[in-house]
Coordinates of C-alpha atoms and ligand atoms in Angstrom, one line a residue:
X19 CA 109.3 105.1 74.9
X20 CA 109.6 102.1 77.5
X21 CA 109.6 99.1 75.8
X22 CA 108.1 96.1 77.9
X23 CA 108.5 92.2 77.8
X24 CA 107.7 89.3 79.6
X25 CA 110.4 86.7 80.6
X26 CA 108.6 83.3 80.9
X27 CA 110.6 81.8 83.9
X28 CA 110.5 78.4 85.0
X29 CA 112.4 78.7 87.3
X30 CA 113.3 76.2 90.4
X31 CA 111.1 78.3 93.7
X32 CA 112.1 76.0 96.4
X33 CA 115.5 76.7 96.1
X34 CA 114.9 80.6 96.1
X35 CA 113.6 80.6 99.4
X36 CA 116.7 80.6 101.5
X37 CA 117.0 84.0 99.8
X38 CA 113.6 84.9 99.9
X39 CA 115.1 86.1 96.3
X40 CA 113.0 84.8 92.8
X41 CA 113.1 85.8 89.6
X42 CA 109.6 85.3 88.0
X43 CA 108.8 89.2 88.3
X44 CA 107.9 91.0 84.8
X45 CA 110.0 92.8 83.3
X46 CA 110.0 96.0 81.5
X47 CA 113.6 97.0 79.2
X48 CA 114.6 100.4 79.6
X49 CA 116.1 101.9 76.2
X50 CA 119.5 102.4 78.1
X51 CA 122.5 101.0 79.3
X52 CA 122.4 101.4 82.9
X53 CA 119.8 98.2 83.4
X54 CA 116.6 97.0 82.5
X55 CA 113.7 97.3 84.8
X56 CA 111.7 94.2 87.2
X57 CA 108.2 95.1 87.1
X58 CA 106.2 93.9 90.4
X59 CA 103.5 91.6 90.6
X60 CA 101.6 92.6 93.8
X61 CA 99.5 95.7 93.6
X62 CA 101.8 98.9 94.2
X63 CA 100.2 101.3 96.8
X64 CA 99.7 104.9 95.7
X65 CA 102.4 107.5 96.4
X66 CA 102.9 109.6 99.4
X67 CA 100.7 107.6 102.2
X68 CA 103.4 105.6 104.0
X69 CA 105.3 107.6 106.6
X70 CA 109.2 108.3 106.4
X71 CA 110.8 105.6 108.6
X72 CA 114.3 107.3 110.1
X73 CA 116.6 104.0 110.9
X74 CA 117.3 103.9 114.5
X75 CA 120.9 104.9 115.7
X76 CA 123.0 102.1 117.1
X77 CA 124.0 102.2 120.5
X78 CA 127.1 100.8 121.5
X79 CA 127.2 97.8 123.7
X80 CA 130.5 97.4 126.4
X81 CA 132.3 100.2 123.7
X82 CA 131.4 98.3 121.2
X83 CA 129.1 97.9 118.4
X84 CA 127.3 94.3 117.4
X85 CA 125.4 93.8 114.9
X86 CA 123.8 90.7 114.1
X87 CA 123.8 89.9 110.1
X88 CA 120.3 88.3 109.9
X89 CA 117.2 87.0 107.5
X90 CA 113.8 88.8 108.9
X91 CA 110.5 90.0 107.1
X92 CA 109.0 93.4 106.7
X93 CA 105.9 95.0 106.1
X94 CA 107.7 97.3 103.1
X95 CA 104.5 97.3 100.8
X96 CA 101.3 97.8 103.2
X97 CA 100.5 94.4 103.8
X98 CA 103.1 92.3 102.3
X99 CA 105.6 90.1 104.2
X100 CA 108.7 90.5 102.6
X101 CA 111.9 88.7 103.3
X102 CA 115.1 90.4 103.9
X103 CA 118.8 89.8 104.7
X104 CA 119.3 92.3 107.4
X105 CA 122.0 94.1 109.7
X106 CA 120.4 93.6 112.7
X107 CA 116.7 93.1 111.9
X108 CA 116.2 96.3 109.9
X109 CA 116.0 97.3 106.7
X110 CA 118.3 100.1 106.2
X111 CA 120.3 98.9 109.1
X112 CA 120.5 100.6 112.6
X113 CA 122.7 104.1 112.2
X114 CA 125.8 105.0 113.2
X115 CA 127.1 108.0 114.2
X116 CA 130.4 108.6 115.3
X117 CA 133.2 111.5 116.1
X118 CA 135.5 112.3 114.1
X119 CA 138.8 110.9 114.7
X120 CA 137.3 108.5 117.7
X121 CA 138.0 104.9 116.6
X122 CA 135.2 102.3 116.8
X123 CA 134.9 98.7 116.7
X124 CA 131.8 96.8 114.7
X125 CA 131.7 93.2 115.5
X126 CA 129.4 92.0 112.9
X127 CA 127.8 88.4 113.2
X128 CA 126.9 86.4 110.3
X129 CA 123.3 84.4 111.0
X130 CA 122.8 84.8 107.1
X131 CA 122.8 81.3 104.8
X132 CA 126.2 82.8 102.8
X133 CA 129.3 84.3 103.4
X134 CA 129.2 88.2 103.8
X135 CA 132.0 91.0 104.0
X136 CA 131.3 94.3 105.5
X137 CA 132.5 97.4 103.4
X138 CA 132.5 101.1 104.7
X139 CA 131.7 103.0 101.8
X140 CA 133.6 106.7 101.8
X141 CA 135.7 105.2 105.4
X142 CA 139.3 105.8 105.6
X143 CA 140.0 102.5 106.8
X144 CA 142.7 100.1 107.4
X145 CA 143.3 97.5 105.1
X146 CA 142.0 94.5 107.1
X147 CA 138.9 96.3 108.0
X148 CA 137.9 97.8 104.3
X149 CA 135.8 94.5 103.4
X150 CA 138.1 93.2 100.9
X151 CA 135.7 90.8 98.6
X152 CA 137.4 87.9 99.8
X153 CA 138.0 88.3 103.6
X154 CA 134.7 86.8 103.8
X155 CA 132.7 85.6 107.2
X156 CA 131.7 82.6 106.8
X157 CA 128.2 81.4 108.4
X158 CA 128.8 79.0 111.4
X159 CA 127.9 76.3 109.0
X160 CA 129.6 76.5 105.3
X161 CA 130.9 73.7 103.6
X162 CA 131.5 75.5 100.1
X163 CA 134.6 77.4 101.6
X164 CA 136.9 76.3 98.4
X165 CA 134.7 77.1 95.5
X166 CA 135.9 81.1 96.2
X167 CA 138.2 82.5 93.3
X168 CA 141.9 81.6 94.9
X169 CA 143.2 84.5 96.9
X170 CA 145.9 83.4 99.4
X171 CA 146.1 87.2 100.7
X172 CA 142.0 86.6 101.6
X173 CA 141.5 86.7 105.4
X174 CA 138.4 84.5 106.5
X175 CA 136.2 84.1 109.8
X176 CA 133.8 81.8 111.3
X177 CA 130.7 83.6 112.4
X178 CA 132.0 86.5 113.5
X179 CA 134.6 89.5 112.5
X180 CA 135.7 92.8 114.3
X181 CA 136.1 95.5 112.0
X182 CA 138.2 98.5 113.5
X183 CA 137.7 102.1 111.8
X184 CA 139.4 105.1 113.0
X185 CA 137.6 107.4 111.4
X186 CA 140.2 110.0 111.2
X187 CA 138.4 111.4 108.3
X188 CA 136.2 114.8 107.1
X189 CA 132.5 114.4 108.6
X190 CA 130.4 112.8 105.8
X191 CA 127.7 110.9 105.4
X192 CA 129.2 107.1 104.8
X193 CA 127.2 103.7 104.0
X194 CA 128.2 100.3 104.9
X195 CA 127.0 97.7 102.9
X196 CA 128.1 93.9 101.8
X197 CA 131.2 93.6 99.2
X198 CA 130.8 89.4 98.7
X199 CA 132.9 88.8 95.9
X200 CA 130.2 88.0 93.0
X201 CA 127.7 88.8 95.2
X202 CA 127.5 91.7 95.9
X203 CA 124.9 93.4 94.2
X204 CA 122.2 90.8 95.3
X205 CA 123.1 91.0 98.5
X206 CA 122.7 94.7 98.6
X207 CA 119.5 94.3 96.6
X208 CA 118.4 92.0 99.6
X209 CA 118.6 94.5 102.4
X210 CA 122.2 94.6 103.2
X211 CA 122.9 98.5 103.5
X212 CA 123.0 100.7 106.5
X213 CA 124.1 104.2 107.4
X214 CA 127.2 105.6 109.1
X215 CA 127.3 109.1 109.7
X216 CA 130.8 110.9 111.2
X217 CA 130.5 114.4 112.9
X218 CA 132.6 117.0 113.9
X219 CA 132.7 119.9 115.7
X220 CA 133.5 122.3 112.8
X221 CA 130.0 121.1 111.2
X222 CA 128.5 121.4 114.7
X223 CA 129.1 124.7 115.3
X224 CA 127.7 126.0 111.7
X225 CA 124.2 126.3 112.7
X226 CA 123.0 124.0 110.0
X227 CA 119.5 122.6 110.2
X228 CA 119.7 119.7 113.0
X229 CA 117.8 117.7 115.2
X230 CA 114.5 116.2 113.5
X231 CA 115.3 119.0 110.5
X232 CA 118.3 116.8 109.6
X233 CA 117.2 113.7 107.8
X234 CA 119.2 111.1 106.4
X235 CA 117.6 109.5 102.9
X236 CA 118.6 106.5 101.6
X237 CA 117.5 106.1 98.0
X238 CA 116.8 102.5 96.7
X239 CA 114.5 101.0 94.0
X240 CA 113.4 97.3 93.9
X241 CA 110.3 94.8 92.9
X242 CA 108.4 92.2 94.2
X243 CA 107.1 88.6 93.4
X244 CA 103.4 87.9 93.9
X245 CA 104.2 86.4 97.6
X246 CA 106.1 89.2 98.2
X247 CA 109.7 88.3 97.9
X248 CA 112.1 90.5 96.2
X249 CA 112.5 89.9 92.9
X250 CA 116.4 89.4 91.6
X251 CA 117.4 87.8 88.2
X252 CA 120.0 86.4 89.4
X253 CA 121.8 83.2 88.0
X254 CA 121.6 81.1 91.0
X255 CA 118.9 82.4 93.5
X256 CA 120.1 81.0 96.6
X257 CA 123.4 83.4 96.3
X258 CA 125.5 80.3 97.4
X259 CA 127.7 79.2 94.1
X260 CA 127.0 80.6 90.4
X261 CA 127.5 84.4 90.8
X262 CA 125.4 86.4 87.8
X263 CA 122.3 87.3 86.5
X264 CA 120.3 86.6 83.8
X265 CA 121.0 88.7 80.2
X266 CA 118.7 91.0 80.3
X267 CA 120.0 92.5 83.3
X268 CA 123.6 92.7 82.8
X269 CA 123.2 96.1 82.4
X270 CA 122.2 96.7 85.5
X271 CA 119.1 96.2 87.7
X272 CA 115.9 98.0 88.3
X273 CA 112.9 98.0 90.2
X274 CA 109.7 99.6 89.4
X275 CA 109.2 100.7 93.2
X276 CA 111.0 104.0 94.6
X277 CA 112.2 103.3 98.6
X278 CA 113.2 106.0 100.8
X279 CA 114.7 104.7 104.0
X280 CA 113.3 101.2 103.0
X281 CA 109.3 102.8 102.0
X282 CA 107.7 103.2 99.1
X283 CA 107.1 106.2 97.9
X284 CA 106.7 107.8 102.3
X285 CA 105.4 110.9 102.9
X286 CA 107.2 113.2 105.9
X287 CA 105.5 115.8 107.6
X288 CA 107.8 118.7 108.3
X289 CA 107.7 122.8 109.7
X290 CA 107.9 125.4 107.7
X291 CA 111.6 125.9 107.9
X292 CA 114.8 124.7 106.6
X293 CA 116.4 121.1 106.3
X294 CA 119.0 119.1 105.6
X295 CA 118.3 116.3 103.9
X296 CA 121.5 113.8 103.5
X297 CA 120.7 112.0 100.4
X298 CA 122.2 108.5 100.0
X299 CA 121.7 106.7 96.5
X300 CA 122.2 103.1 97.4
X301 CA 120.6 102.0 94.3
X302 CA 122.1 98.9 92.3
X303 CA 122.1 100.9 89.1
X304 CA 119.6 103.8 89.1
X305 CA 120.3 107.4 88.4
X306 CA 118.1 109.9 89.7
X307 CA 117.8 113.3 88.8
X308 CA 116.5 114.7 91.8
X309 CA 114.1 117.7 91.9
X310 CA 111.7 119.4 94.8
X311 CA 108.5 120.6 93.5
X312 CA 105.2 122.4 95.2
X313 CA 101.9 120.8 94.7
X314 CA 101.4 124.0 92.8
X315 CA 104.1 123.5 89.9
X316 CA 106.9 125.8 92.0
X317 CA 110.3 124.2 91.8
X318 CA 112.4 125.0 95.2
X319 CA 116.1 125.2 95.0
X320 CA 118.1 122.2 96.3
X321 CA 121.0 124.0 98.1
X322 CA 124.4 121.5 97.8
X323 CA 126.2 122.0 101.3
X324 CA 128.3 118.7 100.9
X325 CA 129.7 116.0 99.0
X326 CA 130.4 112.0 99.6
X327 CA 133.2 113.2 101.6
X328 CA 131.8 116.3 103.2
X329 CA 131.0 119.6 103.5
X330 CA 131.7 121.5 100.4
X331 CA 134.0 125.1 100.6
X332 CA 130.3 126.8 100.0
X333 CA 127.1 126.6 98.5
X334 CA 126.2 125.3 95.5
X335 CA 122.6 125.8 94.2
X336 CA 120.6 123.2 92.3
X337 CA 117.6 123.4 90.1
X338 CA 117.8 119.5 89.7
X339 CA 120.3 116.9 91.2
X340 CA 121.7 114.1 89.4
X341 CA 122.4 111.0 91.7
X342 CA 124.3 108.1 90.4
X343 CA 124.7 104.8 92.6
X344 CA 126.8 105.4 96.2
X345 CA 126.6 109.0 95.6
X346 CA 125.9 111.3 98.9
X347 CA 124.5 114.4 98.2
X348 CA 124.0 116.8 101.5
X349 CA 121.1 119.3 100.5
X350 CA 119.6 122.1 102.5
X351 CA 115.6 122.0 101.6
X352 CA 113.9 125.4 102.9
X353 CA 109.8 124.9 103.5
X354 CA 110.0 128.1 104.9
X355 CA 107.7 129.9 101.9
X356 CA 105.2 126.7 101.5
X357 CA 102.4 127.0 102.6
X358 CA 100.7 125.0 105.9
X359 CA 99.2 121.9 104.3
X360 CA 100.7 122.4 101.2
X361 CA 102.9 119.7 99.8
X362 CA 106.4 119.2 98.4
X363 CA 107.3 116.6 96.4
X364 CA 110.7 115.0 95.4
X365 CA 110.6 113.5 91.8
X366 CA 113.2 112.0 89.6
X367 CA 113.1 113.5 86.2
X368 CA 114.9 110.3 84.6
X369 CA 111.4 108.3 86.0
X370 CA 108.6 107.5 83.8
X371 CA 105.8 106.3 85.5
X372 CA 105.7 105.3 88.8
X373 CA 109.4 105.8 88.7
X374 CA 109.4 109.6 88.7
X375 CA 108.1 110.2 92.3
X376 CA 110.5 109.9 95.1
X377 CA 109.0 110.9 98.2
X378 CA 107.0 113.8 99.6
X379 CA 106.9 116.4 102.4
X380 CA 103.4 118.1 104.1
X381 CA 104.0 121.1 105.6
X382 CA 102.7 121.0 109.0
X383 CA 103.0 123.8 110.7
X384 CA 104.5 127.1 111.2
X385 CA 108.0 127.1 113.4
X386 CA 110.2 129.3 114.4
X387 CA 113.9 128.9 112.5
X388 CA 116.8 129.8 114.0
X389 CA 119.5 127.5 111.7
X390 CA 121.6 129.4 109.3
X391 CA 123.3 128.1 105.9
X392 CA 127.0 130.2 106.2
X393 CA 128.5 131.0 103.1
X394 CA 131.8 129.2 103.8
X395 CA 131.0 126.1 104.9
X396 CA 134.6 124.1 105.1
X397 CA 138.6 125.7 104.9
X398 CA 140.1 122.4 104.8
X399 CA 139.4 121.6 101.3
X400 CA 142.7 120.3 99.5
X401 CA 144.4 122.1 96.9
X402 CA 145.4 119.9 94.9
X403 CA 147.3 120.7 91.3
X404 CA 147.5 118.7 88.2
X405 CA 151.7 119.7 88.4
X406 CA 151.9 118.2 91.8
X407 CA 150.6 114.6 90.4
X408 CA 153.4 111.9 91.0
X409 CA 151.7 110.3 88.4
X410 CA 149.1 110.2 85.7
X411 CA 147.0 107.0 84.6
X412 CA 144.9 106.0 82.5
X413 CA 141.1 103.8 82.7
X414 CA 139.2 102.7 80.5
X415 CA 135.5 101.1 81.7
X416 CA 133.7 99.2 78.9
X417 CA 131.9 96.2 78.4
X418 CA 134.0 92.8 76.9
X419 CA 134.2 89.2 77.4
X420 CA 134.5 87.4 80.8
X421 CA 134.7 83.8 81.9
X422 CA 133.6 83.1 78.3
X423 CA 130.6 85.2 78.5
X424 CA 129.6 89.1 79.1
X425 CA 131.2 90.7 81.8
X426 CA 132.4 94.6 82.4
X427 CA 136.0 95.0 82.4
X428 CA 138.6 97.8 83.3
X429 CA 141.3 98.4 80.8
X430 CA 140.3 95.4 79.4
X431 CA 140.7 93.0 82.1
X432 CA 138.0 91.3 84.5
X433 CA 138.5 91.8 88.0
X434 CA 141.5 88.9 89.7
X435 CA 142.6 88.9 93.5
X436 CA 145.4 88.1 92.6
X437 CA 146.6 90.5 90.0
X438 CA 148.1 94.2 91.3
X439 CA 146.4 96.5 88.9
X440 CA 147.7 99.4 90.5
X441 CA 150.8 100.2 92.5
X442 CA 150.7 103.5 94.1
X443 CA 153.1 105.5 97.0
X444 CA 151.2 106.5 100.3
X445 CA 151.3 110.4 100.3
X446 CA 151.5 110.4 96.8
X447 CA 149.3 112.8 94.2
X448 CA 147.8 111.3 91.6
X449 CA 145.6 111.9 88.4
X450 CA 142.9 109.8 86.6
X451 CA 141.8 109.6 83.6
X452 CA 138.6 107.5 83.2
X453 CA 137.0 106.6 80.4
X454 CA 133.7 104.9 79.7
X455 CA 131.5 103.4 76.9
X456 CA 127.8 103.8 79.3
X457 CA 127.1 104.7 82.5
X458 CA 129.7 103.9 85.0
X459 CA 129.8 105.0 88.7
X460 CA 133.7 104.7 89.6
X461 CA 134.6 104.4 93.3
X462 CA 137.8 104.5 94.8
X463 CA 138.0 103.2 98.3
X464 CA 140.1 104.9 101.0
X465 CA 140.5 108.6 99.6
X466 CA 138.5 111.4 98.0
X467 CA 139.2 112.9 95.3
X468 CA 138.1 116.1 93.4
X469 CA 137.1 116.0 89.7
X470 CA 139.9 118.5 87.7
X471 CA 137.6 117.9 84.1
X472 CA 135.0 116.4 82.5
X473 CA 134.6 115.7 78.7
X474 CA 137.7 118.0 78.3
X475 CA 135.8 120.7 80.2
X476 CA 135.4 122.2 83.7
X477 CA 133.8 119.7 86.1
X478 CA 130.2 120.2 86.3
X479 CA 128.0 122.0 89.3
X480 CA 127.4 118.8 91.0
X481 CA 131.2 117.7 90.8
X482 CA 132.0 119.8 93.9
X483 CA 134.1 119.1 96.6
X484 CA 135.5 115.9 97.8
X485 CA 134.4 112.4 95.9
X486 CA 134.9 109.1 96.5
X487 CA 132.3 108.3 93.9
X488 CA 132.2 110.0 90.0
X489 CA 129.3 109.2 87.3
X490 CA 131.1 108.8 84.4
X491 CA 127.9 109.3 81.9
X492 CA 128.2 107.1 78.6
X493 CA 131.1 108.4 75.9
X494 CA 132.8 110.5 78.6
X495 CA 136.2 111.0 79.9
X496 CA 136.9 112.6 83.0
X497 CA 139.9 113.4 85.5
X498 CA 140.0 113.1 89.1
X499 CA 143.1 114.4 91.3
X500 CA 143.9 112.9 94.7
X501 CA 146.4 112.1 96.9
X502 CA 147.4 108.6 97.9
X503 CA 146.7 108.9 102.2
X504 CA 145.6 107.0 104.8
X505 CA 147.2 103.5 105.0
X506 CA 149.4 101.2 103.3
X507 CA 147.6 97.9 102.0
X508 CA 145.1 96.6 99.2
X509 CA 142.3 98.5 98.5
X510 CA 139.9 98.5 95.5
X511 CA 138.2 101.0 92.9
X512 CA 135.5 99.8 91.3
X513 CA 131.7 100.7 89.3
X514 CA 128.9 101.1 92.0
X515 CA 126.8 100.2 89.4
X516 CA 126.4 96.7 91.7
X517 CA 126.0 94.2 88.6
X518 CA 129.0 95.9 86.2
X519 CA 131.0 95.2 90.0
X520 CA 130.0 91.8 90.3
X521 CA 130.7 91.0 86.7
X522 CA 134.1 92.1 87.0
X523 CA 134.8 95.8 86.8
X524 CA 136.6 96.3 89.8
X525 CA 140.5 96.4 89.9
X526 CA 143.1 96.2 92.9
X527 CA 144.7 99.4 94.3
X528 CA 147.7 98.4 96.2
X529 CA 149.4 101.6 98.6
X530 CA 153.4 100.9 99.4
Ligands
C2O627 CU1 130.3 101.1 98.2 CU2 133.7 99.1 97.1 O1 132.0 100.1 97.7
CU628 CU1 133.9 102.0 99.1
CU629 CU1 129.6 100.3 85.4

């Protein structure tokens, strides 16, 4: 049973507006590990009205990309301003869509009060463009610049920062989203997220759904203050200085509103045919377990075509989906059978209350169909074998003592710059052993990988293809397998649960 309580919070308001952040919201404690829950204090509209928004795809300017890092308000909850920390106005972010193996440049501009750092999640990307924590860009006017944990490798800019990806990589759906050192989960929580989505022509040229039938969803939860401000518990609501938020959330937090695409609970109107829906989790800590059901009580199959990194070899059919933060799950939804008018919902089945509906779909109309699902949907999927590994290693991801107070650790250490945690050979195989005491989300950036076992046993249905992002659920151990490729430089792996990673549980991954 959900267990709520009222925090009493006297909290200073004038110095949360810079953020438009404040942390007066009720709050209900979920009997788990993986956060506690905000509970909103406006009036939450009823499910399934607002319509799907689909963020608009960036168009390059000169070659080039700009976006402008920016505080705006939204209309997110039918009539209610809400302020946001934006990439370029919008919250998710403008789209973009790229070619496989065609390099681009993003030039992003920081108009926001703090610094920011710009992180490709699932890119295989240079060093110096991955969005190490501290390569920060600092607003035009920042006077704090020393306070940031001592990294003499960190980078820093003034205003503005190119970031260079190749993008020789699989097509996948990718995010980018801000990687702050400390800060990263309220920044996220704020609006900082966007979508970045590679093609190629192998996935052209399958005859998968496309077009309007292809749908990107980005799957957030948050809560809101009376005057419509996100609600965050964190430490020091302007995000400038004391990273952290307050105990009952170390865990993890959760909003009592479901976003898709940055709307509550929309509503899309679709044909009666087949699409692909390219599910993005960029909650802070929510797990979903996703599940499409008729108005009727009929439960339609989600059909798995890809992975965080892309297309799977084939098929892989779902009854329910679990989801855990950063995850990318590429589903094939067929309307086909439902009937005109009739609707489809998407509910979580870890939800209670408002919590358990996602979003919904109205069938509109009758359409002709002419996409195709093939049974082999990728050849290029490695091969990887536990006797090829150059080297096996070991994590643990628990909860310990930080700074003097609670923090998440990785075998047993908090999160340094300046430490190597990791020293590994480019083109080298490698297996992982991680372990974890709750919920943990472990991402490793620059490769994929593919999960060899989990809790000593095969890897399970939704472990298919190629990772960058496992859910380790609580008391479990599982191994991943990948190889070492891309680039030379410091990279990270890391929780996506966003609080466990700005409390400490992330560690350095340097590639010689
Ligand atoms: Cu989604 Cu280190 O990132
Ligand atoms: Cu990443
Ligand atoms: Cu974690």
């Amino acid at each position: 049973m959900t267990r709520r309580r009222v925090l009493g919070i006297g909290a200073a308001l004038g110095a949360m507006a810079a953020t438009g952040l404040s942390a007066t919201a009720a709050m209900s404690r979920r009997p788990s590990y993986t956060g506690a829950e905000l509970r909103s204090a406006v009036p939450l509209p009823p499910a399934f009205q607002v319509p799907l928004p689909i963020p608009s795809v960036l168009a390059p300017v000169n070659g080039r990309y700009e976006i402008t890092q920016r505080e705006t308000t939204a209309e997110i909850l039918p009539g209610v301003r809400t302020p946001l920390w934006t990439y370029g106005g919008t919250f998710p972010g403008p789209t973009i869509e790229s070619r496989r193996g065609r390099p681009i440049t993003v030039r992003h501009r920081n108009e926001l009060p703090v610094p920011t750092v710009v992180h490709l999640h699932g890119g295989r990307t240079p060093a110096e463009s991955d969005g190490y924590p501290t390569d920060l860009v600092l607003p035009e006017r920042w006077s704090h610049g020393g306070h940031v944990m001592h990294d003499p490798r960190a980078v820093q800019t003034r205003l503005t920062r190119d970031y260079t990806f190749p993008l020789d990589q699989r097509a996948a759906l990718l995010w980018y989203h801000d990687h702050r050192m400390d800060f990263t989960a309220p920044a996220i929580w704020c609006g900082l997220a966007g979508l970045h989505i590679v093609r190629d022509d192998a996935e052209d040229s399958l005859g998968l759904p496309a077009g309007r039938r292809e749908l990107p969803l980005m799957i957030t939860d948050r809560a809101f203050e009376a005057d419509g401000r996100f609600a965050y518990p964190a430490l020091d609501p302007t995000l400038r200085l004391r990273p952290g938020v307050r105990g009952p959330f170390l865990g993890g937090v959760l909003g009592d509103v479901i976003l898709v695409n940055g709307a509550p609970w929309p509503v899309h109107e679709v044909d009666a045919a087949r699409y692909r829906l390219r599910v993005l989790n960029a909650s802070n800590a929510r797990h979903y377990e996703l599940q499409a059901i008729t108005d009727d009580g009929r439960r339609l199959d989600l059909v798995q075509i890809g992975a965080d990194q892309g297309l799977l070899a084939s098929p892989v059919t779902h009854a329910s989906l679990p989801t855990a933060p950063a995850e990318r799950h590429d589903l094939i939804l067929d309307f086909s059978d439902v009937p005109v008018g009739a609707r489809v919902r998407i509910v979580n089945r870890l939800g209670s209350g408002r919590t358990r509906d996602v979003m919904a779909f109205r069938v509109a109309r009758k359409a002709a169909d002419e996409s195709r699902v093939p049974r082999v949907l990728a050849r290029d999927l490695p091969t990887w074998q536990r006797r090829d590994a150059a080297e096996v290693r070991e994590f643990s991801f628990r909860a310990g003592r930080m700074r003097g107070g609670h923090g998440w650790l990785i075998n047993g250490l908090p999160f340094d710059p300046a430490r190597t945690d990791v020293t590994t050979r480019l083109g080298d195989i490698e297996v992982w052993r991680l372990v974890a005491d709750v919920h943990h989300p472990v991402h490793l950036h620059l490769v994929g990988f593919q999960v060899l076992s989990r809790g000593g046993r095969a890897p399970l249905p939704h472990d298919a293809g190629l990772k960058d992002t496992i859910s380790l659920r609580p008391g479990e151990a599982a191994e991943i397998i990948t190889r070492f490729d891309g680039y030379r430089g410091r990279y990270l792996f890391h929780c996506h649960n966003a609080e466990h990673e700005d409390m400490g549980m992330m560690a350095n991954l340097e590639i010689t």
